[in-house]
mmCIF file with all atom_site columns, C-alpha atoms in Angstrom:
data_model
loop_
_atom_site.group_PDB
_atom_site.id
_atom_site.type_symbol
_atom_site.label_atom_id
_atom_site.label_alt_id
_atom_site.label_comp_id
_atom_site.label_asym_id
_atom_site.label_entity_id
_atom_site.label_seq_id
_atom_site.pdbx_PDB_ins_code
_atom_site.Cartn_x
_atom_site.Cartn_y
_atom_site.Cartn_z
_atom_site.occupancy
_atom_site.B_iso_or_equiv
_atom_site.pdbx_formal_charge
_atom_site.auth_seq_id
_atom_site.auth_comp_id
_atom_site.auth_asym_id
_atom_site.auth_atom_id
_atom_site.pdbx_PDB_model_num
ATOM 1   C CA . MET A 1 1   ? 26.420 -228.262 137.636 1.00 51.00 ? 1   MET A CA 1
ATOM 2   C CA . SER A 1 2   ? 26.325 -228.968 141.219 1.00 53.00 ? 2   SER A CA 1
ATOM 3   C CA . GLY A 1 3   ? 25.091 -231.133 144.019 1.00 47.00 ? 3   GLY A CA 1
ATOM 4   C CA . PRO A 1 4   ? 22.950 -234.257 143.227 1.00 47.00 ? 4   PRO A CA 1
ATOM 5   C CA . VAL A 1 5   ? 22.734 -233.333 139.476 1.00 42.00 ? 5   VAL A CA 1
ATOM 6   C CA . ARG A 1 6   ? 26.482 -233.396 139.129 1.00 41.00 ? 6   ARG A CA 1
ATOM 7   C CA . GLY A 1 7   ? 26.697 -236.628 141.184 1.00 39.00 ? 7   GLY A CA 1
ATOM 8   C CA . VAL A 1 8   ? 24.288 -238.380 138.877 1.00 36.00 ? 8   VAL A CA 1
ATOM 9   C CA . ALA A 1 9   ? 26.063 -237.188 135.781 1.00 35.00 ? 9   ALA A CA 1
ATOM 10  C CA . VAL A 1 10  ? 29.393 -238.422 137.125 1.00 34.00 ? 10  VAL A CA 1
ATOM 11  C CA . ALA A 1 11  ? 27.737 -241.783 138.039 1.00 34.00 ? 11  ALA A CA 1
ATOM 12  C CA . VAL A 1 12  ? 26.314 -242.185 134.491 1.00 34.00 ? 12  VAL A CA 1
ATOM 13  C CA . VAL A 1 13  ? 29.646 -241.288 133.002 1.00 34.00 ? 13  VAL A CA 1
ATOM 14  C CA . LEU A 1 14  ? 31.470 -243.849 135.152 1.00 35.00 ? 14  LEU A CA 1
ATOM 15  C CA . ALA A 1 15  ? 28.789 -246.549 134.521 1.00 35.00 ? 15  ALA A CA 1
ATOM 16  C CA . VAL A 1 16  ? 29.142 -246.090 130.621 1.00 36.00 ? 16  VAL A CA 1
ATOM 17  C CA . THR A 1 17  ? 32.994 -246.014 130.822 1.00 38.00 ? 17  THR A CA 1
ATOM 18  C CA . VAL A 1 18  ? 33.222 -249.099 132.904 1.00 41.00 ? 18  VAL A CA 1
ATOM 19  C CA . GLY A 1 19  ? 30.648 -250.795 130.916 1.00 41.00 ? 19  GLY A CA 1
ATOM 20  C CA . ALA A 1 20  ? 32.481 -250.060 127.711 1.00 47.00 ? 20  ALA A CA 1
ATOM 21  C CA . CYS A 1 21  ? 35.878 -251.352 128.973 1.00 57.00 ? 21  CYS A CA 1
ATOM 22  C CA . GLY A 1 22  ? 34.493 -254.669 130.386 1.00 74.00 ? 22  GLY A CA 1
ATOM 23  C CA . THR A 1 23  ? 35.798 -256.287 133.395 1.00 87.00 ? 23  THR A CA 1
ATOM 24  C CA . VAL A 1 24  ? 39.412 -257.120 133.948 1.00 83.00 ? 24  VAL A CA 1
ATOM 25  C CA . SER A 1 25  ? 38.546 -260.644 133.500 1.00 89.00 ? 25  SER A CA 1
ATOM 26  C CA . ASP A 1 26  ? 36.805 -259.877 130.236 1.00 91.00 ? 26  ASP A CA 1
ATOM 27  C CA . ARG A 1 27  ? 39.785 -257.965 129.030 1.00 95.00 ? 27  ARG A CA 1
ATOM 28  C CA . ARG A 1 28  ? 42.241 -260.705 130.062 1.00 96.00 ? 28  ARG A CA 1
ATOM 29  C CA . ASP A 1 29  ? 40.197 -263.303 128.106 1.00 96.00 ? 29  ASP A CA 1
ATOM 30  C CA . ASP A 1 30  ? 39.992 -260.903 125.105 1.00 97.00 ? 30  ASP A CA 1
ATOM 31  C CA . VAL A 1 31  ? 43.917 -260.474 125.236 1.00 98.00 ? 31  VAL A CA 1
ATOM 32  C CA . ARG A 1 32  ? 44.304 -264.297 125.720 1.00 97.00 ? 32  ARG A CA 1
ATOM 33  C CA . ASP A 1 33  ? 42.053 -264.822 122.623 1.00 97.00 ? 33  ASP A CA 1
ATOM 34  C CA . ALA A 1 34  ? 44.140 -262.390 120.482 1.00 97.00 ? 34  ALA A CA 1
ATOM 35  C CA . ALA A 1 35  ? 47.377 -263.923 121.549 1.00 97.00 ? 35  ALA A CA 1
ATOM 36  C CA . THR A 1 36  ? 46.257 -267.421 120.865 1.00 97.00 ? 36  THR A CA 1
ATOM 37  C CA . ALA A 1 37  ? 44.828 -266.432 117.465 1.00 96.00 ? 37  ALA A CA 1
ATOM 38  C CA . PHE A 1 38  ? 48.118 -264.696 116.565 1.00 96.00 ? 38  PHE A CA 1
ATOM 39  C CA . GLU A 1 39  ? 49.965 -267.854 117.420 1.00 96.00 ? 39  GLU A CA 1
ATOM 40  C CA . GLN A 1 40  ? 47.630 -270.004 115.472 1.00 96.00 ? 40  GLN A CA 1
ATOM 41  C CA . HIS A 1 41  ? 48.027 -267.807 112.399 1.00 95.00 ? 41  HIS A CA 1
ATOM 42  C CA . LEU A 1 42  ? 51.696 -267.930 112.713 1.00 94.00 ? 42  LEU A CA 1
ATOM 43  C CA . ALA A 1 43  ? 51.662 -271.839 113.059 1.00 94.00 ? 43  ALA A CA 1
ATOM 44  C CA . GLU A 1 44  ? 49.449 -271.931 109.845 1.00 95.00 ? 44  GLU A CA 1
ATOM 45  C CA . GLY A 1 45  ? 51.582 -269.474 107.975 1.00 94.00 ? 45  GLY A CA 1
ATOM 46  C CA . ALA A 1 46  ? 48.509 -267.317 107.587 1.00 96.00 ? 46  ALA A CA 1
ATOM 47  C CA . TYR A 1 47  ? 50.422 -264.122 107.057 1.00 96.00 ? 47  TYR A CA 1
ATOM 48  C CA . ASP A 1 48  ? 47.503 -262.043 105.808 1.00 96.00 ? 48  ASP A CA 1
ATOM 49  C CA . ARG A 1 49  ? 45.619 -262.852 109.058 1.00 96.00 ? 49  ARG A CA 1
ATOM 50  C CA . LEU A 1 50  ? 48.826 -262.232 111.031 1.00 96.00 ? 50  LEU A CA 1
ATOM 51  C CA . CYS A 1 51  ? 48.942 -258.768 109.527 1.00 97.00 ? 51  CYS A CA 1
ATOM 52  C CA . ALA A 1 52  ? 45.272 -258.171 110.450 1.00 97.00 ? 52  ALA A CA 1
ATOM 53  C CA . ALA A 1 53  ? 46.117 -259.095 114.015 1.00 97.00 ? 53  ALA A CA 1
ATOM 54  C CA . LEU A 1 54  ? 48.862 -256.486 114.200 1.00 97.00 ? 54  LEU A CA 1
ATOM 55  C CA . ALA A 1 55  ? 48.374 -252.767 115.292 1.00 98.00 ? 55  ALA A CA 1
ATOM 56  C CA . PRO A 1 56  ? 48.243 -250.258 112.418 1.00 97.00 ? 56  PRO A CA 1
ATOM 57  C CA . GLY A 1 57  ? 51.582 -248.674 113.449 1.00 97.00 ? 57  GLY A CA 1
ATOM 58  C CA . THR A 1 58  ? 53.241 -251.939 113.628 1.00 97.00 ? 58  THR A CA 1
ATOM 59  C CA . VAL A 1 59  ? 52.066 -252.926 110.147 1.00 97.00 ? 59  VAL A CA 1
ATOM 60  C CA . GLU A 1 60  ? 53.411 -249.572 108.845 1.00 97.00 ? 60  GLU A CA 1
ATOM 61  C CA . GLU A 1 61  ? 56.777 -249.991 110.610 1.00 96.00 ? 61  GLU A CA 1
ATOM 62  C CA . LEU A 1 62  ? 57.098 -253.589 109.323 1.00 95.00 ? 62  LEU A CA 1
ATOM 63  C CA . GLU A 1 63  ? 56.405 -252.567 105.834 1.00 96.00 ? 63  GLU A CA 1
ATOM 64  C CA . GLN A 1 64  ? 58.538 -249.692 105.886 1.00 95.00 ? 64  GLN A CA 1
ATOM 65  C CA . SER A 1 65  ? 61.609 -251.570 107.283 1.00 93.00 ? 65  SER A CA 1
ATOM 66  C CA . ALA A 1 66  ? 61.050 -254.591 104.974 1.00 93.00 ? 66  ALA A CA 1
ATOM 67  C CA . GLY A 1 67  ? 60.284 -252.516 101.877 1.00 95.00 ? 67  GLY A CA 1
ATOM 68  C CA . SER A 1 68  ? 57.416 -254.824 101.044 1.00 96.00 ? 68  SER A CA 1
ATOM 69  C CA . PRO A 1 69  ? 53.757 -255.492 102.042 1.00 97.00 ? 69  PRO A CA 1
ATOM 70  C CA . CYS A 1 70  ? 53.130 -256.841 105.392 1.00 97.00 ? 70  CYS A CA 1
ATOM 71  C CA . ALA A 1 71  ? 52.197 -260.436 104.454 1.00 96.00 ? 71  ALA A CA 1
ATOM 72  C CA . LYS A 1 72  ? 55.273 -260.764 102.277 1.00 96.00 ? 72  LYS A CA 1
ATOM 73  C CA . ALA A 1 73  ? 57.538 -259.294 104.923 1.00 95.00 ? 73  ALA A CA 1
ATOM 74  C CA . LEU A 1 74  ? 56.195 -261.764 107.500 1.00 94.00 ? 74  LEU A CA 1
ATOM 75  C CA . GLY A 1 75  ? 56.512 -264.614 105.062 1.00 91.00 ? 75  GLY A CA 1
ATOM 76  C CA . GLU A 1 76  ? 60.135 -263.821 104.631 1.00 90.00 ? 76  GLU A CA 1
ATOM 77  C CA . GLU A 1 77  ? 60.989 -263.347 108.310 1.00 85.00 ? 77  GLU A CA 1
ATOM 78  C CA . ALA A 1 78  ? 58.095 -264.222 110.628 1.00 85.00 ? 78  ALA A CA 1
ATOM 79  C CA . PRO A 1 79  ? 58.804 -264.317 114.444 1.00 85.00 ? 79  PRO A CA 1
ATOM 80  C CA . PRO A 1 80  ? 59.311 -267.772 115.954 1.00 86.00 ? 80  PRO A CA 1
ATOM 81  C CA . ARG A 1 81  ? 56.284 -269.401 117.460 1.00 91.00 ? 81  ARG A CA 1
ATOM 82  C CA . GLY A 1 82  ? 55.940 -268.598 121.171 1.00 93.00 ? 82  GLY A CA 1
ATOM 83  C CA . GLY A 1 83  ? 54.467 -271.719 122.476 1.00 92.00 ? 83  GLY A CA 1
ATOM 84  C CA . ASP A 1 84  ? 51.866 -272.078 125.276 1.00 93.00 ? 84  ASP A CA 1
ATOM 85  C CA . LEU A 1 85  ? 50.450 -268.953 126.887 1.00 95.00 ? 85  LEU A CA 1
ATOM 86  C CA . ARG A 1 86  ? 51.652 -268.747 130.415 1.00 96.00 ? 86  ARG A CA 1
ATOM 87  C CA . VAL A 1 87  ? 50.591 -265.254 131.710 1.00 96.00 ? 87  VAL A CA 1
ATOM 88  C CA . VAL A 1 88  ? 48.355 -262.310 130.648 1.00 97.00 ? 88  VAL A CA 1
ATOM 89  C CA . ASP A 1 89  ? 48.794 -258.995 132.236 1.00 96.00 ? 89  ASP A CA 1
ATOM 90  C CA . VAL A 1 90  ? 46.248 -256.205 131.463 1.00 97.00 ? 90  VAL A CA 1
ATOM 91  C CA . TYR A 1 91  ? 46.775 -252.528 132.312 1.00 95.00 ? 91  TYR A CA 1
ATOM 92  C CA . GLY A 1 92  ? 44.054 -250.438 130.938 1.00 94.00 ? 92  GLY A CA 1
ATOM 93  C CA . ASP A 1 93  ? 44.254 -250.456 127.141 1.00 96.00 ? 93  ASP A CA 1
ATOM 94  C CA . GLN A 1 94  ? 47.651 -252.105 127.235 1.00 97.00 ? 94  GLN A CA 1
ATOM 95  C CA . ALA A 1 95  ? 48.454 -255.834 127.819 1.00 98.00 ? 95  ALA A CA 1
ATOM 96  C CA . ARG A 1 96  ? 51.362 -258.319 127.865 1.00 97.00 ? 96  ARG A CA 1
ATOM 97  C CA . ALA A 1 97  ? 50.923 -261.919 126.944 1.00 97.00 ? 97  ALA A CA 1
ATOM 98  C CA . VAL A 1 98  ? 53.875 -264.172 127.977 1.00 97.00 ? 98  VAL A CA 1
ATOM 99  C CA . LEU A 1 99  ? 54.251 -267.302 126.174 1.00 96.00 ? 99  LEU A CA 1
ATOM 100 C CA . ALA A 1 100 ? 56.804 -270.174 126.639 1.00 96.00 ? 100 ALA A CA 1
ATOM 101 C CA . THR A 1 101 ? 59.382 -268.596 124.468 1.00 94.00 ? 101 THR A CA 1
ATOM 102 C CA . ASP A 1 102 ? 57.996 -265.184 123.467 1.00 94.00 ? 102 ASP A CA 1
ATOM 103 C CA . THR A 1 103 ? 56.294 -262.144 124.793 1.00 96.00 ? 103 THR A CA 1
ATOM 104 C CA . LEU A 1 104 ? 53.547 -260.205 122.988 1.00 97.00 ? 104 LEU A CA 1
ATOM 105 C CA . PHE A 1 105 ? 52.572 -256.667 123.725 1.00 97.00 ? 105 PHE A CA 1
ATOM 106 C CA . LEU A 1 106 ? 49.099 -255.557 122.780 1.00 98.00 ? 106 LEU A CA 1
ATOM 107 C CA . SER A 1 107 ? 46.907 -252.364 122.797 1.00 97.00 ? 107 SER A CA 1
ATOM 108 C CA . ARG A 1 108 ? 43.173 -252.185 122.483 1.00 97.00 ? 108 ARG A CA 1
ATOM 109 C CA . PHE A 1 109 ? 41.668 -250.433 119.536 1.00 97.00 ? 109 PHE A CA 1
ATOM 110 C CA . ASP A 1 110 ? 38.012 -249.951 118.415 1.00 95.00 ? 110 ASP A CA 1
ATOM 111 C CA . SER A 1 111 ? 38.434 -253.110 116.446 1.00 94.00 ? 111 SER A CA 1
ATOM 112 C CA . GLY A 1 112 ? 39.670 -255.106 119.340 1.00 96.00 ? 112 GLY A CA 1
ATOM 113 C CA . TRP A 1 113 ? 43.052 -256.120 120.799 1.00 98.00 ? 113 TRP A CA 1
ATOM 114 C CA . LYS A 1 114 ? 45.952 -255.809 118.307 1.00 98.00 ? 114 LYS A CA 1
ATOM 115 C CA . ILE A 1 115 ? 49.634 -256.937 118.703 1.00 97.00 ? 115 ILE A CA 1
ATOM 116 C CA . VAL A 1 116 ? 51.973 -254.003 118.781 1.00 97.00 ? 116 VAL A CA 1
ATOM 117 C CA . ALA A 1 117 ? 55.210 -256.011 119.430 1.00 97.00 ? 117 ALA A CA 1
ATOM 118 C CA . ALA A 1 118 ? 56.074 -259.635 118.835 1.00 96.00 ? 118 ALA A CA 1
ATOM 119 C CA . GLY A 1 119 ? 59.132 -261.821 119.058 1.00 94.00 ? 119 GLY A CA 1
ATOM 120 C CA . CYS A 1 120 ? 60.143 -259.871 122.245 1.00 95.00 ? 120 CYS A CA 1
ATOM 121 C CA . THR A 1 121 ? 62.813 -261.125 124.582 1.00 92.00 ? 121 THR A CA 1
ATOM 122 C CA . GLU A 1 122 ? 63.224 -259.779 128.159 1.00 91.00 ? 122 GLU A CA 1
ATOM 123 C CA . ARG A 1 123 ? 66.679 -258.191 128.936 1.00 93.00 ? 123 ARG A CA 1
ATOM 124 C CA . PRO A 1 124 ? 67.804 -257.477 132.467 1.00 93.00 ? 124 PRO A CA 1
ATOM 125 C CA . GLU A 1 125 ? 67.654 -253.759 133.346 1.00 95.00 ? 125 GLU A CA 1
ATOM 126 C CA . GLN A 1 126 ? 66.705 -252.833 129.764 1.00 94.00 ? 126 GLN A CA 1
ATOM 127 C CA . PRO A 1 127 ? 63.522 -252.667 127.663 1.00 94.00 ? 127 PRO A CA 1
ATOM 128 C CA . TYR A 1 128 ? 62.364 -255.822 125.877 1.00 95.00 ? 128 TYR A CA 1
ATOM 129 C CA . GLN A 1 129 ? 64.165 -256.464 122.450 1.00 94.00 ? 129 GLN A CA 1
ATOM 130 C CA . CYS A 1 130 ? 61.335 -257.085 119.904 1.00 94.00 ? 130 CYS A CA 1
ATOM 131 C CA . ARG A 1 131 ? 61.752 -258.407 116.300 1.00 93.00 ? 131 ARG A CA 1
ATOM 132 C CA . ILE A 1 132 ? 58.435 -256.847 115.338 1.00 94.00 ? 132 ILE A CA 1
ATOM 133 C CA . LYS A 1 133 ? 57.218 -253.555 116.727 1.00 93.00 ? 133 LYS A CA 1
ATOM 134 C CA . GLY A 1 134 ? 55.329 -250.330 115.932 1.00 88.00 ? 134 GLY A CA 1
ATOM 135 C CA . GLY A 1 135 ? 57.146 -247.019 115.410 1.00 65.00 ? 135 GLY A CA 1
#
């Protein structure tokens, strides 16, 4: 493929790719909604819905380390509520939601934005320390 045909093909691929991803503002809103829903489920003690909000690898890691199903594991040791949402940063298919006393990390899946880590505390010059995280 060369010349104008190649240019049109590239333009179509880019248009489809950008359209599928949504704007940065749309993605930020989606992350905000996912983080807010996670906090709401936590406040309600809705552990089955919390598990549904977690990324598959995070559920797997939680169940493996707790030796029990996700909802039971969260019921026994749920992360503390994070409070008001302060900042949302989106980097492609990855995001960070900074709350008053917690930081959530999210990834975008076909089914939407999922929490990959929660109960995270920032540490100077080191990676975040997270109570719940994927393997």
